[in-house]
């Protein structure tokens, strides 16, 4: 198609590599007509400065040669995902994605469908020419039953390849889109209707109404292997039978709900700065690095016990690291965590050989006791039967954590009971006050519980032996 | 002032301090806390969080946001990282700034959610199609999860190629102290090339297509020159390396194991040192060569040797062919971590001690 000074188009097309003023489309190609209509609508509505076109991969790939507005050229099938990013990044712009029926209907269907479902604020112009134009006329999801293409040389056989995909009808099942319609550019009357519909898509975007999709039936004479007139007839007589024209939804007047308000912060500092944040760690060669392992069932407060030691270490400005078991390991009820406390920057984060091992159940004890470092200490709940001896040089302490917590009437505090043992045995290398302070702080949201636990800790220390 | 946070949370904070405006992501263990933090904190600061329908969508949403001149990010792990490779190639081909965080889990296939460093090749060498490179950073602590995320934004904005923050499951999940800075990065102005939907940017075009072979070659040469210039921003850290007879090389979590290993060896009288690359692409070749010459070299890694091969390559390119030939690797896979005991043993064997 020849174009001479079309509204909304560049005067000539140097981006094509040649200083020409005709497009690359074949004679009678639907894209050529649609390109002209889109350019006109954009210019006539005064939207060239604020429009961002997201271009496809397909025969429409070079629309950036023609339309005088900003462009982003997407990967094959991804224009709707790209347009999502663009309209989210530039909510004041008018974002228009342009996609073919292989691009949108096949490789990129889910991206287009999900963008429609989210109600992204962009307009999608979807060109249905019933096949892949650019790559040589292969079958598209929209290919008609019986239509012959280069990959359905005997005609599309629904028994093997199913039936044509009705994009508008499928998208009509979604709640979010405000406008869904199908038009054609196969004759003058249809072109005039298409032009109005294209303007509508721009208008919806200018007014920030929401997602709109316009399917346009378009002839591809080259791959239909027809002259332009016959190709246009095919569009009208065959394609429209399968893909009836019409407006599937027009809810442009509907009120869209505004997003619910959420708490706002002024700056990163306001969001993340803590009132009583601790001083950074400092180096102290005199402090011997300690590695802790805590293990038991989920719900026994194992991870919080580790965090409590970590926080106490931070109070004393030690280098501190806490690492939980995660993923499926957590399921099936077991939990463990590691803590490293050091006077210098911590190297390896893993606790291969614990200096201190705290076990709340038998599997935990049996899994980790053999790893102990010589001179280390293992604290186990008295409910754990000791069927495996700790390695030589490792001290074993049996402690009634679970029973004491029950006797105090706070069965959940078994971990606090274990902390009492650690404090009493002096095996943490940390001050008693730090351990208490950290314990209380761990109940920041329920201060009464914090004080209660401090009491229990002191009681347990006195009582336990 | 310090906070005690997970590595994954530190990444989100770093992104926000760096001025990242949009987050696009799809859940996957062990990276999901990044999406959780982003879902909460981005909107609280008036920024945008979108849960994408898949990782292909996430990366293309970033393409759309970056093409419109805004900094954005995503985070994922192995399988999602694979899905993003096409999009990362497009980002590189269109010279768009974006940050992808890969919290490496064990592979191949579904593998498991425990730490590996096995995505080394796609994370460091450009895992998609075409001759492109990313700016790849390898944090080794919660502090670095923050700092290197900030750095990733600075580098992707400077070099206009995607930046990869390459971490692992352990670092994502562990908690350490984090010192927050007083301020973040300055705001960038991309209006010279971005399609922003403004009068000023109306003539801009974001694309990765060069239909003409000569043009494509010219563009590719431009890219290669740019990648070569990135070497100026390579970073690495040497520890106890000055008098070392054996140099232990490792990045990320393996770099920390290397540190403890060197300290353990020193206690036994073996002069061991550490070199930890902080950027993997550009690889800190000169910095490594400066401490590697004449040393025995042991690489620690959680993969099948992809990193050790890169160490050999970089040593050889630095003219240290003999050192390259002598590199010994110690590795674990599947979510297992190299133990300090094993590393010490291997080092001693290398020295015949
Ligand atoms: C990932 C990927 N796969 C395949 C291609 C090749 N390809 C380019 S265009 C196209 C089909 C275009 O057909 P359609 O979307 O219907 O547009 P038309 O050319 O008919 O306008 C294909 C398969 C590609 N560019 N990228
Ligand atoms: S191949 Fe078909 S769709 Fe492509 S330009 Fe030619 S007529 Fe148009």
CSV table of N, CA, C and O and ligand atoms in Angstrom, one decimal, chain A residues 31 57-60 76 99-104 107 127 129 131-135 140, chain B residues 86 90, ligand 1:
chain,number,residue,atom,x,y,z
A,31,UNK,N,-3.1,-5.1,7.7
A,31,UNK,CA,-2.2,-4.2,8.5
A,31,UNK,C,-2.0,-2.8,8.0
A,31,UNK,O,-2.0,-1.9,8.7
A,57,UNK,N,5.9,-8.8,17.4
A,57,UNK,CA,6.7,-9.5,16.4
A,57,UNK,C,5.7,-10.3,15.5
A,57,UNK,O,5.0,-11.1,16.0
A,58,UNK,N,5.7,-9.9,14.3
A,58,UNK,CA,4.8,-10.4,13.3
A,58,UNK,C,4.9,-9.4,12.2
A,58,UNK,O,5.8,-8.5,12.2
A,59,UNK,N,3.9,-9.4,11.2
A,59,UNK,CA,4.0,-8.4,10.2
A,59,UNK,C,3.9,-7.0,10.7
A,59,UNK,O,4.3,-6.1,10.0
A,60,UNK,N,3.3,-6.8,11.9
A,60,UNK,CA,3.2,-5.5,12.5
A,60,UNK,C,4.4,-5.0,13.2
A,60,UNK,O,4.4,-3.9,13.8
A,76,UNK,N,8.2,-11.5,20.7
A,76,UNK,CA,7.1,-12.2,20.1
A,76,UNK,C,6.1,-12.7,21.2
A,76,UNK,O,6.6,-13.5,22.1
A,99,UNK,N,-1.0,-6.4,18.4
A,99,UNK,CA,-0.6,-7.8,18.3
A,99,UNK,C,-1.3,-8.6,17.2
A,99,UNK,O,-2.5,-8.4,16.9
A,100,UNK,N,-0.6,-9.6,16.6
A,100,UNK,CA,-1.2,-10.5,15.7
A,100,UNK,C,-1.9,-11.7,16.3
A,100,UNK,O,-1.8,-11.8,17.6
A,101,UNK,N,-2.4,-12.5,15.5
A,101,UNK,CA,-3.2,-13.7,16.1
A,101,UNK,C,-2.3,-14.8,16.5
A,101,UNK,O,-2.7,-15.7,17.3
A,102,UNK,N,-1.1,-14.9,16.0
A,102,UNK,CA,-0.1,-15.8,16.5
A,102,UNK,C,0.5,-15.3,17.8
A,102,UNK,O,0.6,-15.9,18.8
A,103,UNK,N,0.8,-14.0,17.7
A,103,UNK,CA,1.4,-13.3,18.8
A,103,UNK,C,0.5,-13.3,20.1
A,103,UNK,O,0.9,-13.7,21.1
A,104,UNK,N,-0.7,-12.9,19.9
A,104,UNK,CA,-1.6,-12.8,21.0
A,104,UNK,C,-2.4,-14.1,21.3
A,104,UNK,O,-2.6,-14.6,22.4
A,107,UNK,N,1.4,-17.9,21.3
A,107,UNK,CA,2.5,-17.8,22.2
A,107,UNK,C,2.2,-16.8,23.4
A,107,UNK,O,2.7,-17.1,24.5
A,127,UNK,N,-4.9,-8.0,15.7
A,127,UNK,CA,-5.1,-8.2,14.2
A,127,UNK,C,-5.3,-9.7,13.9
A,127,UNK,O,-4.3,-10.5,14.0
A,129,UNK,N,-5.7,-12.3,11.1
A,129,UNK,CA,-5.7,-12.6,9.7
A,129,UNK,C,-5.7,-14.1,9.5
A,129,UNK,O,-5.3,-14.5,8.4
A,131,UNK,N,-3.9,-16.4,10.3
A,131,UNK,CA,-2.6,-17.2,10.2
A,131,UNK,C,-1.4,-16.4,10.5
A,131,UNK,O,-1.5,-15.2,10.9
A,132,UNK,N,-0.2,-17.1,10.5
A,132,UNK,CA,1.0,-16.4,10.8
A,132,UNK,C,1.5,-15.8,9.5
A,132,UNK,O,1.9,-16.5,8.6
A,133,UNK,N,1.4,-14.4,9.4
A,133,UNK,CA,1.8,-13.8,8.1
A,133,UNK,C,3.3,-13.8,8.0
A,133,UNK,O,3.9,-14.3,7.0
A,134,UNK,N,4.0,-13.3,9.0
A,134,UNK,CA,5.4,-13.0,8.8
A,134,UNK,C,6.3,-14.2,8.5
A,134,UNK,O,7.2,-14.2,7.7
A,135,UNK,N,6.0,-15.3,9.2
A,135,UNK,CA,6.9,-16.5,9.1
A,135,UNK,C,6.5,-17.4,7.9
A,135,UNK,O,7.0,-18.5,7.8
A,140,UNK,N,-2.5,-20.5,12.6
A,140,UNK,CA,-2.6,-19.8,13.9
A,140,UNK,C,-3.8,-20.4,14.6
A,140,UNK,O,-4.6,-21.2,14.1
B,86,UNK,N,15.0,-15.4,27.8
B,86,UNK,CA,14.7,-14.7,26.6
B,86,UNK,C,14.6,-13.2,26.9
B,86,UNK,O,15.1,-12.4,26.1
B,90,UNK,N,16.5,-9.8,25.5
B,90,UNK,CA,15.9,-8.6,24.9
B,90,UNK,C,16.2,-7.3,25.7
B,90,UNK,O,16.5,-6.3,25.1
C,1,LIG,C1,10.0,-16.8,20.6
C,1,LIG,C2,9.8,-16.7,19.1
C,1,LIG,N1,9.3,-17.7,18.4
C,1,LIG,C3,9.0,-17.6,17.1
C,1,LIG,C4,9.3,-16.5,16.4
C,1,LIG,C5,9.0,-16.4,15.0
C,1,LIG,N2,7.8,-15.6,14.6
C,1,LIG,C6,7.9,-14.3,14.3
C,1,LIG,S1,6.5,-13.6,13.8
C,1,LIG,C7,5.7,-15.1,14.1
C,1,LIG,C8,4.2,-15.2,13.9
C,1,LIG,C9,3.5,-14.0,13.6
C,1,LIG,O1,2.2,-14.2,13.3
C,1,LIG,P1,1.0,-13.3,13.8
C,1,LIG,O2,1.2,-12.9,15.2
C,1,LIG,O3,-0.2,-13.9,13.4
C,1,LIG,O4,1.3,-11.9,13.0
C,1,LIG,P2,1.1,-11.6,11.4
C,1,LIG,O5,2.5,-11.8,10.9
C,1,LIG,O6,0.2,-12.6,10.9
C,1,LIG,O7,0.7,-10.3,11.5
C,1,LIG,C10,6.6,-16.0,14.6
C,1,LIG,C11,6.1,-17.4,14.9
C,1,LIG,C12,9.8,-15.4,17.2
C,1,LIG,N3,10.1,-14.2,16.7
C,1,LIG,N4,10.1,-15.5,18.5
